[in-house]
Every structure is written in structure tokens, then in C-alpha cells.
mmCIF file of C-alpha atoms in Angstrom:
data_model
loop_
_atom_site.group_PDB
_atom_site.id
_atom_site.type_symbol
_atom_site.label_atom_id
_atom_site.label_comp_id
_atom_site.label_asym_id
_atom_site.label_seq_id
_atom_site.Cartn_x
_atom_site.Cartn_y
_atom_site.Cartn_z
ATOM 1 C CA MET A 1 16.908 7.385 -2.670
ATOM 2 C CA GLY A 2 13.898 7.431 -0.607
ATOM 3 C CA ILE A 3 10.725 7.323 -2.615
ATOM 4 C CA VAL A 4 11.093 7.883 -5.878
ATOM 5 C CA VAL A 5 8.182 10.349 -8.204
ATOM 6 C CA ILE A 6 8.258 10.454 -11.951
ATOM 7 C CA GLY A 7 5.699 12.660 -12.913
ATOM 8 C CA ASP A 8 4.936 16.695 -13.847
ATOM 9 C CA VAL A 9 5.244 19.780 -12.768
ATOM 10 C CA PHE A 10 2.875 22.553 -13.259
ATOM 11 C CA ILE A 11 2.668 26.267 -12.295
ATOM 12 C CA ASP A 12 -1.117 26.993 -11.274
ATOM 13 C CA VAL A 13 -3.079 30.445 -11.793
ATOM 14 C CA LYS A 14 -5.959 30.111 -9.032
ATOM 15 C CA GLY A 15 -8.558 33.168 -9.145
ATOM 16 C CA TYR A 16 -11.100 33.148 -5.739
ATOM 17 C CA SER A 17 -14.506 35.066 -6.070
ATOM 18 C CA THR A 18 -15.111 36.963 -3.061
ATOM 19 C CA ALA A 19 -18.391 36.725 -3.978
ATOM 20 C CA PRO A 20 -21.305 34.143 -4.861
ATOM 21 C CA PHE A 21 -19.990 33.145 -8.242
ATOM 22 C CA ILE A 22 -22.050 34.150 -10.991
ATOM 23 C CA PRO A 23 -21.240 32.139 -14.078
ATOM 24 C CA GLY A 24 -20.216 34.478 -17.348
ATOM 25 C CA GLY A 25 -20.679 37.535 -14.946
ATOM 26 C CA ARG A 26 -17.706 39.553 -14.213
ATOM 27 C CA ASN A 27 -16.530 38.365 -10.599
ATOM 28 C CA ALA A 28 -14.425 39.782 -7.903
ATOM 29 C CA GLY A 29 -11.721 38.191 -6.280
ATOM 30 C CA VAL A 30 -8.090 37.945 -5.147
ATOM 31 C CA ILE A 31 -5.041 35.648 -8.170
ATOM 32 C CA GLN A 32 -2.644 33.526 -7.301
ATOM 33 C CA GLN A 33 0.438 31.624 -9.056
ATOM 34 C CA ILE A 34 1.871 29.090 -7.375
ATOM 35 C CA HIS A 35 3.746 25.204 -7.930
ATOM 36 C CA GLY A 36 2.212 22.400 -8.357
ATOM 37 C CA GLY A 37 1.545 19.651 -10.809
ATOM 38 C CA VAL A 38 -0.189 16.502 -9.362
ATOM 39 C CA GLY A 39 3.498 14.737 -9.637
ATOM 40 C CA ARG A 40 5.357 17.372 -7.883
ATOM 41 C CA ASN A 41 2.500 18.082 -5.101
ATOM 42 C CA VAL A 42 3.175 14.545 -4.081
ATOM 43 C CA VAL A 43 7.693 14.776 -3.714
ATOM 44 C CA GLU A 44 7.245 17.624 -2.091
ATOM 45 C CA ASP A 45 4.471 16.381 0.524
ATOM 46 C CA ILE A 46 6.820 13.314 1.131
ATOM 47 C CA ALA A 47 9.309 15.643 1.437
ATOM 48 C CA ASN A 48 7.990 17.833 3.760
ATOM 49 C CA ILE A 49 7.828 14.291 6.193
ATOM 50 C CA GLU A 50 11.570 14.718 6.121
ATOM 51 C CA LEU A 51 11.929 11.849 3.797
ATOM 52 C CA LYS A 52 14.255 12.729 1.183
ATOM 53 C CA PRO A 53 12.455 11.826 -1.870
ATOM 54 C CA THR A 54 13.442 11.500 -5.311
ATOM 55 C CA PHE A 55 11.754 13.404 -7.932
ATOM 56 C CA VAL A 56 11.772 12.584 -12.473
ATOM 57 C CA SER A 57 10.597 15.194 -13.484
ATOM 58 C CA LEU A 58 11.079 18.299 -15.666
ATOM 59 C CA VAL A 59 11.166 21.852 -15.697
ATOM 60 C CA ASP A 60 11.168 25.034 -18.559
ATOM 61 C CA ASP A 61 14.530 26.418 -18.737
ATOM 62 C CA ASP A 62 13.840 29.606 -17.495
ATOM 63 C CA ALA A 63 13.744 31.610 -14.865
ATOM 64 C CA MET A 64 10.917 30.105 -12.956
ATOM 65 C CA GLY A 65 12.211 26.618 -14.220
ATOM 66 C CA ASP A 66 14.855 27.674 -11.137
ATOM 67 C CA ASP A 67 12.400 28.342 -9.124
ATOM 68 C CA VAL A 68 10.536 25.420 -9.525
ATOM 69 C CA ILE A 69 14.122 23.105 -8.906
ATOM 70 C CA ARG A 70 14.982 26.002 -5.787
ATOM 71 C CA LYS A 71 11.875 25.071 -3.646
ATOM 72 C CA LEU A 72 11.790 21.810 -4.285
ATOM 73 C CA GLU A 73 15.646 21.699 -3.164
ATOM 74 C CA ARG A 74 14.504 24.034 0.112
ATOM 75 C CA HIS A 75 12.550 20.835 0.847
ATOM 76 C CA LYS A 76 15.222 18.264 0.463
ATOM 77 C CA VAL A 77 14.240 16.736 -2.273
ATOM 78 C CA ASP A 78 17.063 15.252 -4.793
ATOM 79 C CA THR A 79 16.581 16.982 -7.997
ATOM 80 C CA ARG A 80 19.624 15.437 -9.911
ATOM 81 C CA TYR A 81 17.140 13.832 -12.479
ATOM 82 C CA MET A 82 14.794 16.944 -13.622
ATOM 83 C CA ARG A 83 16.245 18.179 -16.880
ATOM 84 C CA LYS A 84 15.322 22.228 -17.690
ATOM 85 C CA VAL A 85 13.848 22.327 -21.509
ATOM 86 C CA LYS A 86 11.302 23.726 -23.569
ATOM 87 C CA ASN A 87 7.765 23.133 -22.903
ATOM 88 C CA GLY A 88 9.263 21.606 -19.566
ATOM 89 C CA MET A 89 5.917 22.607 -17.427
ATOM 90 C CA GLY A 90 2.421 22.445 -17.591
ATOM 91 C CA THR A 91 -0.119 25.252 -16.475
ATOM 92 C CA TRP A 92 -4.046 25.151 -15.182
ATOM 93 C CA LEU A 93 -5.774 27.731 -15.060
ATOM 94 C CA ALA A 94 -9.055 27.483 -12.010
ATOM 95 C CA VAL A 95 -11.485 29.853 -11.133
ATOM 96 C CA PHE A 96 -12.959 28.465 -7.868
ATOM 97 C CA ASP A 97 -16.413 29.951 -6.129
ATOM 98 C CA GLN A 98 -17.027 31.319 -2.809
ATOM 99 C CA ASP A 99 -16.501 28.113 -1.065
ATOM 100 C CA GLY A 100 -13.713 27.155 -2.411
ATOM 101 C CA ASP A 101 -14.962 24.584 -5.236
ATOM 102 C CA VAL A 102 -13.226 24.246 -8.538
ATOM 103 C CA VAL A 103 -15.860 26.128 -11.129
ATOM 104 C CA ALA A 104 -14.237 25.967 -14.353
ATOM 105 C CA SER A 105 -10.424 25.330 -15.480
ATOM 106 C CA ILE A 106 -8.080 24.971 -18.407
ATOM 107 C CA SER A 107 -5.190 22.913 -18.614
ATOM 108 C CA LYS A 108 -1.723 22.507 -21.008
ATOM 109 C CA ARG A 109 -0.185 19.571 -20.732
ATOM 110 C CA PRO A 110 3.830 19.568 -20.540
ATOM 111 C CA ASP A 111 5.829 17.756 -22.926
ATOM 112 C CA HIS A 112 7.196 14.372 -21.466
ATOM 113 C CA ARG A 113 9.188 13.024 -24.155
ATOM 114 C CA PRO A 114 12.230 14.121 -22.382
ATOM 115 C CA ILE A 115 11.055 12.063 -18.784
ATOM 116 C CA GLU A 116 11.462 8.834 -21.221
ATOM 117 C CA GLN A 117 15.465 9.880 -22.073
ATOM 118 C CA ILE A 118 16.306 10.706 -18.072
ATOM 119 C CA LEU A 119 14.858 7.239 -18.055
ATOM 120 C CA ASP A 120 17.338 5.164 -20.396
ATOM 121 C CA GLU A 121 20.226 7.010 -19.125
ATOM 122 C CA HIS A 122 20.459 6.740 -15.258
ATOM 123 C CA GLY A 123 16.894 4.536 -14.979
ATOM 124 C CA ASP A 124 19.002 1.304 -13.164
ATOM 125 C CA GLU A 125 20.713 3.949 -10.721
ATOM 126 C CA ILE A 126 17.800 5.647 -10.070
ATOM 127 C CA PHE A 127 15.414 2.147 -9.162
ATOM 128 C CA GLN A 128 17.876 0.047 -8.006
ATOM 129 C CA ASP A 129 18.524 2.058 -4.380
ATOM 130 C CA ALA A 130 14.521 3.687 -4.168
ATOM 131 C CA ASP A 131 12.430 2.278 -1.408
ATOM 132 C CA SER A 132 9.478 2.590 -3.551
ATOM 133 C CA VAL A 133 8.102 4.272 -6.882
ATOM 134 C CA VAL A 134 5.363 6.794 -7.657
ATOM 135 C CA ILE A 135 3.722 7.366 -10.619
ATOM 136 C CA GLU A 136 1.135 9.306 -12.963
ATOM 137 C CA ILE A 137 -0.318 6.485 -14.466
ATOM 138 C CA ASP A 138 -1.848 8.550 -17.985
ATOM 139 C CA ILE A 139 1.662 10.081 -17.864
ATOM 140 C CA ASP A 140 2.891 8.627 -21.483
ATOM 141 C CA LYS A 141 2.442 4.937 -21.997
ATOM 142 C CA GLU A 142 5.798 4.571 -22.995
ATOM 143 C CA ILE A 143 7.339 5.877 -19.856
ATOM 144 C CA VAL A 144 4.854 4.032 -17.818
ATOM 145 C CA LYS A 145 6.379 0.645 -19.116
ATOM 146 C CA LYS A 146 10.469 1.425 -18.519
ATOM 147 C CA THR A 147 8.994 2.735 -14.907
ATOM 148 C CA PHE A 148 7.293 -0.900 -14.881
ATOM 149 C CA HIS A 149 10.450 -2.083 -16.649
ATOM 150 C CA TYR A 150 12.618 -0.852 -13.785
ATOM 151 C CA ALA A 151 10.890 -1.530 -10.714
ATOM 152 C CA GLU A 152 10.252 -5.075 -11.503
ATOM 153 C CA LYS A 153 13.957 -5.368 -12.506
ATOM 154 C CA TYR A 154 14.881 -4.352 -8.712
ATOM 155 C CA GLY A 155 11.863 -5.292 -7.035
ATOM 156 C CA LYS A 156 10.203 -1.904 -6.576
ATOM 157 C CA LYS A 157 6.835 -1.602 -5.437
ATOM 158 C CA VAL A 158 4.828 1.070 -7.537
ATOM 159 C CA TYR A 159 2.519 3.729 -6.212
ATOM 160 C CA ALA A 160 -0.117 5.158 -8.766
ATOM 161 C CA LEU A 161 -1.886 7.938 -8.653
ATOM 162 C CA VAL A 162 -4.184 9.211 -11.501
ATOM 163 C CA SER A 163 -5.124 13.386 -13.156
ATOM 164 C CA ASN A 164 -6.820 12.320 -16.602
ATOM 165 C CA MET A 165 -9.486 8.508 -15.828
ATOM 166 C CA THR A 166 -9.918 8.742 -19.704
ATOM 167 C CA ILE A 167 -6.442 7.814 -19.908
ATOM 168 C CA ALA A 168 -5.916 6.052 -17.298
ATOM 169 C CA ILE A 169 -8.472 3.439 -17.599
ATOM 170 C CA GLU A 170 -6.579 2.093 -21.216
ATOM 171 C CA ARG A 171 -3.906 0.735 -18.700
ATOM 172 C CA ARG A 172 -5.530 -1.311 -16.959
ATOM 173 C CA ASP A 173 -2.851 -3.717 -17.031
ATOM 174 C CA PHE A 174 -0.079 -1.457 -15.433
ATOM 175 C CA LEU A 175 -2.763 -1.046 -12.769
ATOM 176 C CA ARG A 176 -2.701 -4.404 -12.414
ATOM 177 C CA ARG A 177 1.587 -4.425 -11.558
ATOM 178 C CA THR A 178 0.839 -1.820 -9.191
ATOM 179 C CA ALA A 179 1.195 -2.329 -5.142
ATOM 180 C CA CYS A 180 -1.698 0.438 -4.891
ATOM 181 C CA PHE A 181 -3.847 2.007 -6.963
ATOM 182 C CA VAL A 182 -6.066 5.953 -5.386
ATOM 183 C CA CYS A 183 -8.389 7.593 -7.244
ATOM 184 C CA ASN A 184 -11.627 9.186 -6.198
ATOM 185 C CA GLN A 185 -15.089 7.901 -6.388
ATOM 186 C CA GLN A 186 -15.368 9.932 -9.377
ATOM 187 C CA GLU A 187 -12.697 8.338 -10.901
ATOM 188 C CA ALA A 188 -13.528 4.685 -9.606
ATOM 189 C CA GLY A 189 -16.799 5.069 -11.151
ATOM 190 C CA ILE A 190 -15.029 5.740 -14.824
ATOM 191 C CA LEU A 191 -12.600 2.837 -14.249
ATOM 192 C CA PHE A 192 -15.356 -0.048 -13.162
ATOM 193 C CA SER A 193 -18.175 1.881 -15.280
ATOM 194 C CA GLU A 194 -20.834 2.129 -12.771
ATOM 195 C CA ASP A 195 -22.102 4.964 -10.952
ATOM 196 C CA TYR A 196 -20.989 5.167 -7.297
ATOM 197 C CA GLY A 197 -22.351 8.725 -7.013
ATOM 198 C CA GLY A 198 -24.684 7.736 -3.857
ATOM 199 C CA LEU A 199 -23.228 5.376 -2.176
ATOM 200 C CA LYS A 200 -21.677 5.921 1.939
ATOM 201 C CA PRO A 201 -18.056 4.758 2.879
ATOM 202 C CA GLU A 202 -19.100 1.277 3.607
ATOM 203 C CA GLU A 203 -20.743 0.134 0.092
ATOM 204 C CA MET A 204 -17.909 1.892 -1.727
ATOM 205 C CA ALA A 205 -15.725 -0.385 0.433
ATOM 206 C CA ARG A 206 -17.697 -3.218 -0.034
ATOM 207 C CA CYS A 207 -18.618 -2.991 -3.646
ATOM 208 C CA LEU A 208 -14.554 -2.248 -3.596
ATOM 209 C CA ALA A 209 -13.691 -5.121 -2.449
ATOM 210 C CA LYS A 210 -15.190 -6.847 -5.476
ATOM 211 C CA ARG A 211 -14.585 -5.179 -8.485
ATOM 212 C CA ILE A 212 -10.556 -5.038 -7.418
ATOM 213 C CA GLN A 213 -11.023 -9.183 -7.083
ATOM 214 C CA SER A 214 -12.686 -9.314 -10.640
ATOM 215 C CA ALA A 215 -9.918 -6.248 -11.981
ATOM 216 C CA HIS A 216 -6.884 -7.899 -10.123
ATOM 217 C CA ILE A 217 -5.551 -4.597 -9.386
ATOM 218 C CA PRO A 218 -3.802 -5.668 -5.323
ATOM 219 C CA LYS A 219 -4.730 -2.756 -3.360
ATOM 220 C CA MET A 220 -6.514 -0.074 -4.088
ATOM 221 C CA VAL A 221 -8.078 3.203 -2.197
ATOM 222 C CA VAL A 222 -11.122 5.885 -3.605
ATOM 223 C CA THR A 223 -11.740 8.620 -1.509
ATOM 224 C CA MET A 224 -14.132 10.024 -1.097
ATOM 225 C CA GLY A 225 -14.179 13.624 0.259
ATOM 226 C CA SER A 226 -16.417 14.321 3.287
ATOM 227 C CA ASP A 227 -16.828 11.080 3.886
ATOM 228 C CA GLY A 228 -12.991 10.050 3.609
ATOM 229 C CA ALA A 229 -11.873 7.221 2.312
ATOM 230 C CA ALA A 230 -12.422 3.809 1.124
ATOM 231 C CA TYR A 231 -10.205 0.266 0.799
ATOM 232 C CA ALA A 232 -9.508 -3.094 -0.324
ATOM 233 C CA ASP A 233 -7.325 -5.474 -1.052
ATOM 234 C CA GLN A 234 -6.918 -8.706 -2.725
ATOM 235 C CA GLU A 235 -6.850 -11.094 0.911
ATOM 236 C CA GLY A 236 -10.301 -9.710 1.041
ATOM 237 C CA ASN A 237 -9.749 -6.997 3.761
ATOM 238 C CA TRP A 238 -11.305 -3.600 3.640
ATOM 239 C CA GLY A 239 -12.265 -0.825 5.552
ATOM 240 C CA VAL A 240 -13.167 2.929 5.717
ATOM 241 C CA TYR A 241 -11.257 5.597 7.061
ATOM 242 C CA PRO A 242 -13.322 8.855 8.378
ATOM 243 C CA ALA A 243 -12.050 12.485 7.303
ATOM 244 C CA MET A 244 -11.124 14.978 9.546
ATOM 245 C CA LYS A 245 -13.440 17.763 10.029
ATOM 246 C CA VAL A 246 -11.504 21.240 8.267
ATOM 247 C CA ASP A 247 -12.953 24.722 7.580
ATOM 248 C CA VAL A 248 -12.551 24.513 3.510
ATOM 249 C CA VAL A 249 -10.739 26.974 1.849
ATOM 250 C CA ASP A 250 -9.381 25.405 -1.584
ATOM 251 C CA THR A 251 -9.513 21.772 -1.743
ATOM 252 C CA THR A 252 -6.486 21.507 -4.866
ATOM 253 C CA GLY A 253 -3.734 19.578 -3.908
ATOM 254 C CA ALA A 254 -5.543 17.576 -1.190
ATOM 255 C CA GLY A 255 -5.993 14.357 -3.382
ATOM 256 C CA ASP A 256 -2.223 14.057 -3.768
ATOM 257 C CA ALA A 257 -1.872 15.197 -0.064
ATOM 258 C CA PHE A 258 -3.433 12.311 0.853
ATOM 259 C CA PHE A 259 -1.781 9.556 -1.522
ATOM 260 C CA ALA A 260 1.150 11.018 -0.487
ATOM 261 C CA GLY A 261 0.278 9.899 2.880
ATOM 262 C CA VAL A 262 -1.080 6.514 1.656
ATOM 263 C CA CYS A 263 2.251 5.876 -0.532
ATOM 264 C CA VAL A 264 4.334 6.538 3.221
ATOM 265 C CA GLY A 265 2.926 4.802 4.730
ATOM 266 C CA LEU A 266 2.554 1.413 2.856
ATOM 267 C CA THR A 267 6.312 1.936 1.605
ATOM 268 C CA TYR A 268 7.289 2.493 5.533
ATOM 269 C CA GLY A 269 5.568 -0.959 7.059
ATOM 270 C CA LYS A 270 1.666 0.443 7.820
ATOM 271 C CA THR A 271 -1.030 -1.230 7.358
ATOM 272 C CA MET A 272 -3.620 -0.130 4.600
ATOM 273 C CA ARG A 273 -6.509 1.748 6.967
ATOM 274 C CA GLU A 274 -2.985 3.331 9.201
ATOM 275 C CA ALA A 275 -1.757 4.401 5.879
ATOM 276 C CA CYS A 276 -4.692 5.736 4.758
ATOM 277 C CA ALA A 277 -4.997 7.529 8.212
ATOM 278 C CA ILE A 278 -1.548 9.036 7.281
ATOM 279 C CA GLY A 279 -3.072 10.113 4.094
ATOM 280 C CA THR A 280 -6.659 12.511 6.014
ATOM 281 C CA ARG A 281 -3.409 13.798 7.781
ATOM 282 C CA LEU A 282 -1.532 15.320 5.268
ATOM 283 C CA SER A 283 -5.005 16.233 2.786
ATOM 284 C CA SER A 284 -7.227 18.126 6.448
ATOM 285 C CA THR A 285 -3.787 20.433 6.502
ATOM 286 C CA VAL A 286 -3.770 21.227 2.666
ATOM 287 C CA ILE A 287 -7.888 22.092 2.078
ATOM 288 C CA CYS A 288 -7.931 24.418 5.301
ATOM 289 C CA THR A 289 -4.960 26.411 3.263
ATOM 290 C CA SER A 290 -5.070 27.806 -0.441
ATOM 291 C CA GLU A 291 -1.260 25.472 -1.303
ATOM 292 C CA ASN A 292 -0.897 23.016 -3.127
ATOM 293 C CA ILE A 293 0.705 20.707 -0.395
ATOM 294 C CA CYS A 294 0.956 20.136 3.058
ATOM 295 C CA PRO A 295 2.996 22.095 6.463
ATOM 296 C CA ARG A 296 6.238 19.978 7.709
ATOM 297 C CA PHE A 297 5.875 16.828 10.167
ATOM 298 C CA MET A 298 8.815 14.589 11.427
ATOM 299 C CA PRO A 299 8.466 10.950 9.997
ATOM 300 C CA GLU A 300 7.975 10.205 13.759
ATOM 301 C CA GLU A 301 4.683 11.530 14.554
ATOM 302 C CA PHE A 302 3.871 8.561 11.866
ATOM 303 C CA ASP A 303 5.989 5.988 13.121
ATOM 304 C CA LEU A 304 7.640 4.495 10.070
ATOM 305 C CA ASP A 305 9.066 2.158 9.930
ATOM 306 C CA ARG A 306 12.365 3.476 7.365
#
């Protein structure tokens, strides 16, 4: 069944200023509407390495929902555990300045409750053949609880990422049960109640190695934008992987692509540094376009042990 991803589908409405952005002013630019959502981005990134993941998620019961499913199926995502329901998808409205940075956004979250029903009805068949499991750790708590129940029942590793750290910090017990947790520098600061804004990559990595010991988090990666990524594990290993130099158009989805690469690497036999290398390569292809996902790769390019 490959990697199972449990998460959201969003429709992203993105406006790009074509001149220096003026807060509160009338800014000329370009507006695009594309498929988004953390879970949807991650599952398509994984599919674009030809790994045929399975997506447990929801879409709206309308033409837009049909369009999302058709696109995922074209990318060889297994969509049989997706459901069409009212308010199944979220919406993210974002405004970007001339440098590709988000200057304002509004988000409407979907109703997650039908995902819990999917797990109740199909949990055993979904998890027993999975290579690993990916979940947004800040999704509804009952869904997270059921995910870990089935994953532990069948001995599957769970990889977690976050879209709302304010919710995630209330779930430290779940973070301790993950195989690896990935977040950005600001989110790590919220998690550990410290300010990491001024840290250099090696300082972040050394600090991370200490913090995950006391927090009992098995493995963790912290993305640091143009400074690369810091990583550490419970065995005392830590390090930094540098970012690739590219022209930035839109950073949306770059973190999701990085996470997808880390999850793929760790699932299929790579070290943490090697997994971060895959994540860095995927994310670098996202930020130089207005797309939310990476282009297609062949798994042989990453020498995966499948």
C-alpha cells in the first residue's frame, strides 16, 4: 500500500503583488487558485517519486472535489479512502509581496469528523499493509489517537508534521510516539518555549539534540529556510544539511515537500542526513515556482530500499 497519508485538502487562493506591496493599499498583481492542504501536498509529493501512496482524506461533494480526486489519481495516489462530504475541504486565502513572502492570510478549516469514521470502518485494512504512516499532528485529537492505535497494532512507524503548533504542543504524548517529527524554527521555539530566532544551524542542531532527550522525541528535524535544516535523534546524533540556492518565487508547500522527502528517506532505509538531502532537493524545486508540489522524480534517483 506504500506510505499512508492522513490529512487535509485545501483550495489555495493566492494573490501575488507585481510591485512593492503596500499594506492597506490597492495592489496590482496576479491571482491563482490551486489545490493545496498540508496532507494533499505531501501525498502528491510522495506520489511524484512514483511511490503510489494512499490518502485518507475528504473533499467537498461538488465539481471542485471531483477535480482534486482526479488530479491525485493521475499522479497515482490511491484515493479509495477519500470521501466526498459537505465542508470536506478547507480554504486558504493568501497575499504575497513582490519577494514571494506571505504578508496576509485567512484560513478556513474543514470538518474532519468523517475521517474518524473512515478509520473506524477501514482502519485494519489501511494500516496492516502500509510501509509507514504520515499524519498532521494537529488534526482532530480522536483521529490522531486512532491513527496511533492502528499504527502500533501493526507495528508501523508514524511520521508527523504540523500546520498549527499551538494545537500540537498540547499533544506532546503523541510526539513521543512518532518515528520523526518535522517542524520549522519558529514552531520548534513554541514547542520548547524558547527563542531560536538568532541561532545558527549548528547551534540549532546542538540545542535540538539536548531538547529531544528531555522531551523523549525519538527523531526531529527543524527547517531553517535558507540556512538549511538541523536534525537530531535520541542516540545523540545531530547535524545540519544546507539549503540549495534557488530563486524564490513562492515558498508555499516547500516545507511539505521537505517533509515528504524526509519521510520517504527514513521509510525506505536512509539515514537522517540522507533523508534531509532528499527533502532539500524536493523543497528546492517547489520554491522556484508558484506550484505547491514538486515535479516528478524516479525513485532510482534517490536509491531507495523499497
